[in-house]
Structure formats: C-alpha cells, structure tokens
mmCIF file of C-alpha atoms in Angstrom:
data_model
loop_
_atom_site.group_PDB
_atom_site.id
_atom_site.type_symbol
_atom_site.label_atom_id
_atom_site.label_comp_id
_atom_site.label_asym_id
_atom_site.label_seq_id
_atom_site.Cartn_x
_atom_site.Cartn_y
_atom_site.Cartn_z
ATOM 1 C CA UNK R 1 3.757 -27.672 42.222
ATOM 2 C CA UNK R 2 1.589 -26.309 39.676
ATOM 3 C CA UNK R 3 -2.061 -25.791 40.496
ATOM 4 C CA UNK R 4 -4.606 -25.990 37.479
ATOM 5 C CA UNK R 5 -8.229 -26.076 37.036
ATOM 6 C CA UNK R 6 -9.725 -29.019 34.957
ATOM 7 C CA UNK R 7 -13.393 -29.123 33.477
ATOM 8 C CA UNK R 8 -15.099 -32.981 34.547
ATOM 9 C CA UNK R 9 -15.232 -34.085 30.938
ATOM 10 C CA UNK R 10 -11.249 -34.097 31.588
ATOM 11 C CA UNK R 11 -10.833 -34.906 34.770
ATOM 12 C CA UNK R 12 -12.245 -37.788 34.968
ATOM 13 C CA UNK R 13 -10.006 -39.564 32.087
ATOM 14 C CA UNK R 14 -7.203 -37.947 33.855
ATOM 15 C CA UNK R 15 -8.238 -39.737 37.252
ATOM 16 C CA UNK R 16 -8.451 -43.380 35.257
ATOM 17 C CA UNK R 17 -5.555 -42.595 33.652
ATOM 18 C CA UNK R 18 -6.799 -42.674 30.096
ATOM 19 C CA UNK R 19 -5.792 -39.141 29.418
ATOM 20 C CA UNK R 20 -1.979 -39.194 29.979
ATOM 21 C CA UNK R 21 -1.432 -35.650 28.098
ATOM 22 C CA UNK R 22 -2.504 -32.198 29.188
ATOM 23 C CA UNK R 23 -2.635 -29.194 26.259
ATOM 24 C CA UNK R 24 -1.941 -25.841 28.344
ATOM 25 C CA UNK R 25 -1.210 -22.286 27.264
ATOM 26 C CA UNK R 26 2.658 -22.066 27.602
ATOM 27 C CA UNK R 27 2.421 -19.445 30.244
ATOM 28 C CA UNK R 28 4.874 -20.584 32.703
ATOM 29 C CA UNK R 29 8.335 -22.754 32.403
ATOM 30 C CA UNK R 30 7.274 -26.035 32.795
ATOM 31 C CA UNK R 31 9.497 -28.780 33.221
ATOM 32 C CA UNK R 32 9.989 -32.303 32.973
ATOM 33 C CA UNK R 33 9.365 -33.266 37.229
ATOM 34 C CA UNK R 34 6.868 -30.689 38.068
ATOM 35 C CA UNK R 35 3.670 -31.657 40.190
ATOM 36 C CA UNK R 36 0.019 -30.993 38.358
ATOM 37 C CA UNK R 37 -2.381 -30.214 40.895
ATOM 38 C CA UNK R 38 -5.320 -30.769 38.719
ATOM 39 C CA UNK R 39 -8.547 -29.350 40.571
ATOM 40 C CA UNK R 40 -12.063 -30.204 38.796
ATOM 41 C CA UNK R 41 -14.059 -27.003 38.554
ATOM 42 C CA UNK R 42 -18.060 -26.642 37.927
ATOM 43 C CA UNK R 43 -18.163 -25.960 34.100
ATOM 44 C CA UNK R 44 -20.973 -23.246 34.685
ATOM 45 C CA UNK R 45 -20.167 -21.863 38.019
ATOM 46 C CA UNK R 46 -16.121 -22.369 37.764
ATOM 47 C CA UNK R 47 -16.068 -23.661 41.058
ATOM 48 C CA UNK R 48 -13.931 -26.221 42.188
ATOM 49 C CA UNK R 49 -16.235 -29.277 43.086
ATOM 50 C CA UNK R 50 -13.572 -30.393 45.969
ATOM 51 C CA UNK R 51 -11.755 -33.359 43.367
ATOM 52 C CA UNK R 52 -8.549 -32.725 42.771
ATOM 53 C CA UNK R 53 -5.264 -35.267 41.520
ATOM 54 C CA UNK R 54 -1.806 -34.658 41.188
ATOM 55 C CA UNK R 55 0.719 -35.879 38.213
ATOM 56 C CA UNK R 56 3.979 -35.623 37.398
ATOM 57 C CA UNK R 57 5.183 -33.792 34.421
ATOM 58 C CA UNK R 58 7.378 -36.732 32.382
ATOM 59 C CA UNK R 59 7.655 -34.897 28.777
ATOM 60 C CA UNK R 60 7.315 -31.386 27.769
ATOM 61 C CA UNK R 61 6.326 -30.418 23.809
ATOM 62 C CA UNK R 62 6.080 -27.134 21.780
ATOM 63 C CA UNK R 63 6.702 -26.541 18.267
ATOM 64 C CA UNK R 64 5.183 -29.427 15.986
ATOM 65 C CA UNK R 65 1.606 -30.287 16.353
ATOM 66 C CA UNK R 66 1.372 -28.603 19.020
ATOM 67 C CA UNK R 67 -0.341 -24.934 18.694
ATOM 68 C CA UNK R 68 1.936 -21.687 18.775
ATOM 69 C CA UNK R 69 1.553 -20.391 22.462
ATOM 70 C CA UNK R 70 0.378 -23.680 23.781
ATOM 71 C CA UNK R 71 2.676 -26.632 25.739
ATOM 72 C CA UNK R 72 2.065 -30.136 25.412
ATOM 73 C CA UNK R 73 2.302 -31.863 28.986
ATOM 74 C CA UNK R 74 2.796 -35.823 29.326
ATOM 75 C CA UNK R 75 1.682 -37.056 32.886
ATOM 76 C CA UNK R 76 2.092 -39.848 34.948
ATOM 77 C CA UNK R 77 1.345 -40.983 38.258
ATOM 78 C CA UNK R 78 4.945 -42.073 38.786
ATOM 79 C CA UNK R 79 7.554 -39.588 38.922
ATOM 80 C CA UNK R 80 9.644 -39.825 36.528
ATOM 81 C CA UNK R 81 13.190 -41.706 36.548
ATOM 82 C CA UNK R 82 16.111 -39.784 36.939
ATOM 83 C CA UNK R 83 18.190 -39.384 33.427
ATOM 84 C CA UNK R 84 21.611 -41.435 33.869
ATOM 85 C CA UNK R 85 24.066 -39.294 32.014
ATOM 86 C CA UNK R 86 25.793 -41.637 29.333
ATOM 87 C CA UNK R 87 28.624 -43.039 29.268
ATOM 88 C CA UNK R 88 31.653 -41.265 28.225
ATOM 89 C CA UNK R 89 33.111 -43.041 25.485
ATOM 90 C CA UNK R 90 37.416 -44.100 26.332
ATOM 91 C CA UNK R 91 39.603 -42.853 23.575
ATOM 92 C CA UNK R 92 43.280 -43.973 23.379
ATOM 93 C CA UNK R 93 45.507 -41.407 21.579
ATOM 94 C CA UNK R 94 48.419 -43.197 19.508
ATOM 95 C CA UNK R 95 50.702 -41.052 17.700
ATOM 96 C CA UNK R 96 54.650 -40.736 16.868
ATOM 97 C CA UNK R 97 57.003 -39.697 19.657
ATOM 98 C CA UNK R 98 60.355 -41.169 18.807
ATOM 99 C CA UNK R 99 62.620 -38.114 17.211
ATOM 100 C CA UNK R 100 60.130 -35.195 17.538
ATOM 101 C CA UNK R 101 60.849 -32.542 20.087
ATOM 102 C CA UNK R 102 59.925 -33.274 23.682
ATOM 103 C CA UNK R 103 58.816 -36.578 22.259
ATOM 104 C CA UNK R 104 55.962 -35.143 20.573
ATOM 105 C CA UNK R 105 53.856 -34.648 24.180
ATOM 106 C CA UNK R 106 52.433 -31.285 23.068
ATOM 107 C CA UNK R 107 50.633 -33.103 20.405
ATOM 108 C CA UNK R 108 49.329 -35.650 22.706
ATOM 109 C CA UNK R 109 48.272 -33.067 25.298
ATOM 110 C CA UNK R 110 46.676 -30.714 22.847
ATOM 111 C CA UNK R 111 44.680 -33.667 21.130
ATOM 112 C CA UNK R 112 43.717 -35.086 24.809
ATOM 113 C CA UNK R 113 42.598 -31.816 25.841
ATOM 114 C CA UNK R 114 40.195 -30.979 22.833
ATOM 115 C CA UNK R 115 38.711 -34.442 22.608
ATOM 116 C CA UNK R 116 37.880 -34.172 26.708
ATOM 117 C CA UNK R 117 36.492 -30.655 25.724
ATOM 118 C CA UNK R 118 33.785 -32.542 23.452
ATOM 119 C CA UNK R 119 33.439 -34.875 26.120
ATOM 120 C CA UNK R 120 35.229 -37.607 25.681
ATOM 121 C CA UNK R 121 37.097 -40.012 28.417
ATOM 122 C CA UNK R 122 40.880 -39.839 27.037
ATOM 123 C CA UNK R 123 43.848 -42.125 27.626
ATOM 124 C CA UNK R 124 46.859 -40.995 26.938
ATOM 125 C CA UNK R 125 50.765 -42.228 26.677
ATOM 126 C CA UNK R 126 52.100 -39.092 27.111
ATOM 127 C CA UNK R 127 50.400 -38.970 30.592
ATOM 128 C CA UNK R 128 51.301 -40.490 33.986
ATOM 129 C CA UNK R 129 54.796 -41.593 32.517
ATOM 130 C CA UNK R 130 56.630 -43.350 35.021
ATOM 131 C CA UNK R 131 59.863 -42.872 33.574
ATOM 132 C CA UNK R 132 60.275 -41.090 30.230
ATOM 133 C CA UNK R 133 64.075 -42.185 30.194
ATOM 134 C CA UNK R 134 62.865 -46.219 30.234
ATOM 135 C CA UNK R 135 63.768 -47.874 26.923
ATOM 136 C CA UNK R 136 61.203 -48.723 23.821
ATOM 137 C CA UNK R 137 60.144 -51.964 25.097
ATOM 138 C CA UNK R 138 59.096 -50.619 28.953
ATOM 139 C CA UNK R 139 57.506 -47.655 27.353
ATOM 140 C CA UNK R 140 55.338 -49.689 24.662
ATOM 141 C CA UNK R 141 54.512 -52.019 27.337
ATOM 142 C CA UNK R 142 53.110 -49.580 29.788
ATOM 143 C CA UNK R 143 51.800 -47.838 26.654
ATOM 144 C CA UNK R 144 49.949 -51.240 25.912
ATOM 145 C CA UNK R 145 48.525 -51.682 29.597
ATOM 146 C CA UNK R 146 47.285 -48.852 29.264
ATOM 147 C CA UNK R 147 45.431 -49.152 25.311
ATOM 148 C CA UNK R 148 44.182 -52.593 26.831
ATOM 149 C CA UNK R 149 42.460 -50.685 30.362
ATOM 150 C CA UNK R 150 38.893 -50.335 28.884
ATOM 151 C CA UNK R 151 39.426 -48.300 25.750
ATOM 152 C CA UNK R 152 36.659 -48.237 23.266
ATOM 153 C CA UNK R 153 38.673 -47.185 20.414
ATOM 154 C CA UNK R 154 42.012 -45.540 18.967
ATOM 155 C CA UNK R 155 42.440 -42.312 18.145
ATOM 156 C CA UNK R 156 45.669 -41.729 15.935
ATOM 157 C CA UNK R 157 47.597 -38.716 15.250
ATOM 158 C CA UNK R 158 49.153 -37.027 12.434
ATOM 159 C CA UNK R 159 52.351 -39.093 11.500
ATOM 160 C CA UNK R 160 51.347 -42.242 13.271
ATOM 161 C CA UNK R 161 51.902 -44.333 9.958
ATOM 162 C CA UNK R 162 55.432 -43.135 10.362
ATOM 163 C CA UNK R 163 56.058 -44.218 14.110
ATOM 164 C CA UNK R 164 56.614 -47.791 15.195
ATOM 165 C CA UNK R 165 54.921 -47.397 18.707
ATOM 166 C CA UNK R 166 51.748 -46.200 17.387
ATOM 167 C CA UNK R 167 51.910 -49.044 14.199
ATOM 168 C CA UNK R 168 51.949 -51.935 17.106
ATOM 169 C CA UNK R 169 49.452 -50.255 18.847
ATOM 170 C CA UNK R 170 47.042 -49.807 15.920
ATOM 171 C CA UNK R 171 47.889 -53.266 14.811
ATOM 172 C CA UNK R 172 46.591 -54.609 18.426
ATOM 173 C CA UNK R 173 43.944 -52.534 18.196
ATOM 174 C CA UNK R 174 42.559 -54.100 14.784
ATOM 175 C CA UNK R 175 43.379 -57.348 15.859
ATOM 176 C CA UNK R 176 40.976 -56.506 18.718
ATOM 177 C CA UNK R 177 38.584 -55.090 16.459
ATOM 178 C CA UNK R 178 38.457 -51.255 18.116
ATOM 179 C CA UNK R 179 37.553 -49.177 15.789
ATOM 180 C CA UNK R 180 40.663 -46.621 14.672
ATOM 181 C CA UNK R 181 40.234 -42.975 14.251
ATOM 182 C CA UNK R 182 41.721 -39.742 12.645
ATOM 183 C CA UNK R 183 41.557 -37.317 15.908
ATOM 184 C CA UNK R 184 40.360 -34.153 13.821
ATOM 185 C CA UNK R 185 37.832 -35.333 12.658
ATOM 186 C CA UNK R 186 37.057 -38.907 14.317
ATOM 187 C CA UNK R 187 36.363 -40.357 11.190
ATOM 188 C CA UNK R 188 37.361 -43.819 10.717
ATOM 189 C CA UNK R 189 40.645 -44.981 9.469
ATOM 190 C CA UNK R 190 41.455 -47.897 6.905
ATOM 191 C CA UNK R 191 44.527 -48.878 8.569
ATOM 192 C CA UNK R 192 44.418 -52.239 5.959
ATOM 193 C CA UNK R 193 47.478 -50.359 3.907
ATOM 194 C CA UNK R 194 49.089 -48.597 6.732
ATOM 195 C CA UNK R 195 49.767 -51.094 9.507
ATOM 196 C CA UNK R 196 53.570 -51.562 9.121
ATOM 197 C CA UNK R 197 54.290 -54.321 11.765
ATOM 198 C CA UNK R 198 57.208 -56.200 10.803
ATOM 199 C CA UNK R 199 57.760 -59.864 12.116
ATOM 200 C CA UNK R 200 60.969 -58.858 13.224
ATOM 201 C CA UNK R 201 59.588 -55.744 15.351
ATOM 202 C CA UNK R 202 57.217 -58.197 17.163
ATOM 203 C CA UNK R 203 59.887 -61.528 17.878
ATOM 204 C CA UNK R 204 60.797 -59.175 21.093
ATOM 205 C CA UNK R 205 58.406 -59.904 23.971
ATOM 206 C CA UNK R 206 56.013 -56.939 24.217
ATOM 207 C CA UNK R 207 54.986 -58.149 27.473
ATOM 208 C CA UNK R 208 57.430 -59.541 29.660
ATOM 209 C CA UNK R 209 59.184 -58.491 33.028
#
C-alpha cells in the first residue's frame, strides 16, 4: 500500500469518482494492483484533515503525454481482474517420414521443440507412437486422430509436398478450412497447387478398425 497526500481540490473528485487518474512523480515502482492511500492534506498548513480513500492501481503510463519523470496512475475502486494468460494456439506438424532416416523424427522433434519455445501448443506424429512398426494405414489413422484433437492449424515441413502422409493430412486440413503453414516462418501456404491426393490413395478406408 502506497500512502500519498492529496490537496481537497483533488480529493474530492477522487472520492466521487470523477477523477479516475492520478499524475505522480515516478519515484517508486508502481504497479498495476497496488493500494493508493490517498490522505487529504490542508493546502496551507499540509496537514492531513483526517479524510483519507484508498484505490487500486488498474493501469500504469510513462512515456507519451505523460511528463519525463512523472507516472500516470489509473484508479478504481475495484481491484482489478486478474489477467487470464491466452490461449496457446495447437499446431499440428505434418511433414515426410516415409524413406528418410529414422523416419524423419529429428525433423519433427526439432520443429516441435522451437515452435513450443515461442510458445506454441504442438502436436506431433512423431510423438507418443504406439507402434512405429504398424503399417501406413494404422499410422495415418492415429496420425489423423490426432490432427482432428483440437488443432488450430497445420504446420508443414520441408518436403511435405513430396510425402503422401502429410498430402492427406494437408488435404483434410483444407477441407476443414485450418489454415496451413510453412514452420520457419509460419507464413501461410497456398497448398491449391500442391495437394497431391489421388482418388486411388483415398478408396482405402482412412478410418476403419
């Protein structure tokens, strides 16, 4: 709690709650929370005349508009809400496995772990495999499940136009109109020219038992 001497003149706006702002010299480290114990003091004398009120701090402002050495203080007799972090955003990572070393997992695992750096939620195929020795069809499945669990968009990997896996899962993904991203530089992607999908590749149940 921070106590402060007022003069009448603004005390009494503060107390009706017409004055919501307080201009102090930035002398301390205010912060967004802190109590104002606002005593009114005797202009003349610079006594306190026994009134006091309290506020809570619910913005603090330097820089623009607001005089160098000086703090801007918004006040309010509420304290103010606590900030909800957002939400982290759920990124899927699609890329090629079939024929690259170790199926390509460093890739994945490198990607997953620099996007989560920035703070992203990631999902990831390469993670949680059940059974890396399944064939195609379980794997794109579980892949799938997984793409479908709450992901807010696609993020596709170098070589992905290449890879059959990752062309059925950007495919789903535009059909379900998630946005589809380069991971580098999480731009979008116009996947109208690359989405390979053949007919053929999508007669075998993607989905069954």
């Amino acid at each position: 709690m921070h106590g402060l001497k007022i003069w009448p003149e603004f005390f009494a706006p503060v107390l009706s709650g017409h004055k919501t702002v307080e201009l102090r010299q930035h002398d301390r480290d205010d912060q967004a929370g802190d109590i104002l114990d606002l005593n009114e003091v005797d202009k003349d004398t610079g006594l306190k005349t026994g009134r006091s009120v309290q506020r809570y701090v619910t913005h603090v402002h330097t820089g623009l508009g607001v005089a160098e050495g000086y703090v801007a203080l918004s006040m309010s007799e509420r304290k103010p809400r606590q900030t909800v972090p957002p939400t982290k955003l759920r990124l899927y990572l699609s890329g090629p496995m079939t024929g690259y070393p170790d199926d390509n997992y460093p890739a994945f695992a490198e990607a997953a772990r620099s996007l989560r750096d920035q703070g992203y939620d990631v999902v990831s195929p390469a993670e949680d495999v059940p059974n890396r020795e399944a064939s195609w069809e379980h794997l794109m499945r579980h892949a799938l499940r997984k793409m479908l669990n709450g992901t807010q968009g696609v993020v596709v990997l170098p070589g992905w136009k290449s890879s059959r896996g990752a062309n059925v899962e950007v495919a789903v993904a535009k059909w379900l109109g998630l946005p589809i991203l380069e991971w580098d530089s999480l731009r979008p992607v116009s996947v109208e020219a690359f989405v390979k999908v053949r007919e053929v590749e999508m007669e075998r149940p993607l989905f069954g038992p």
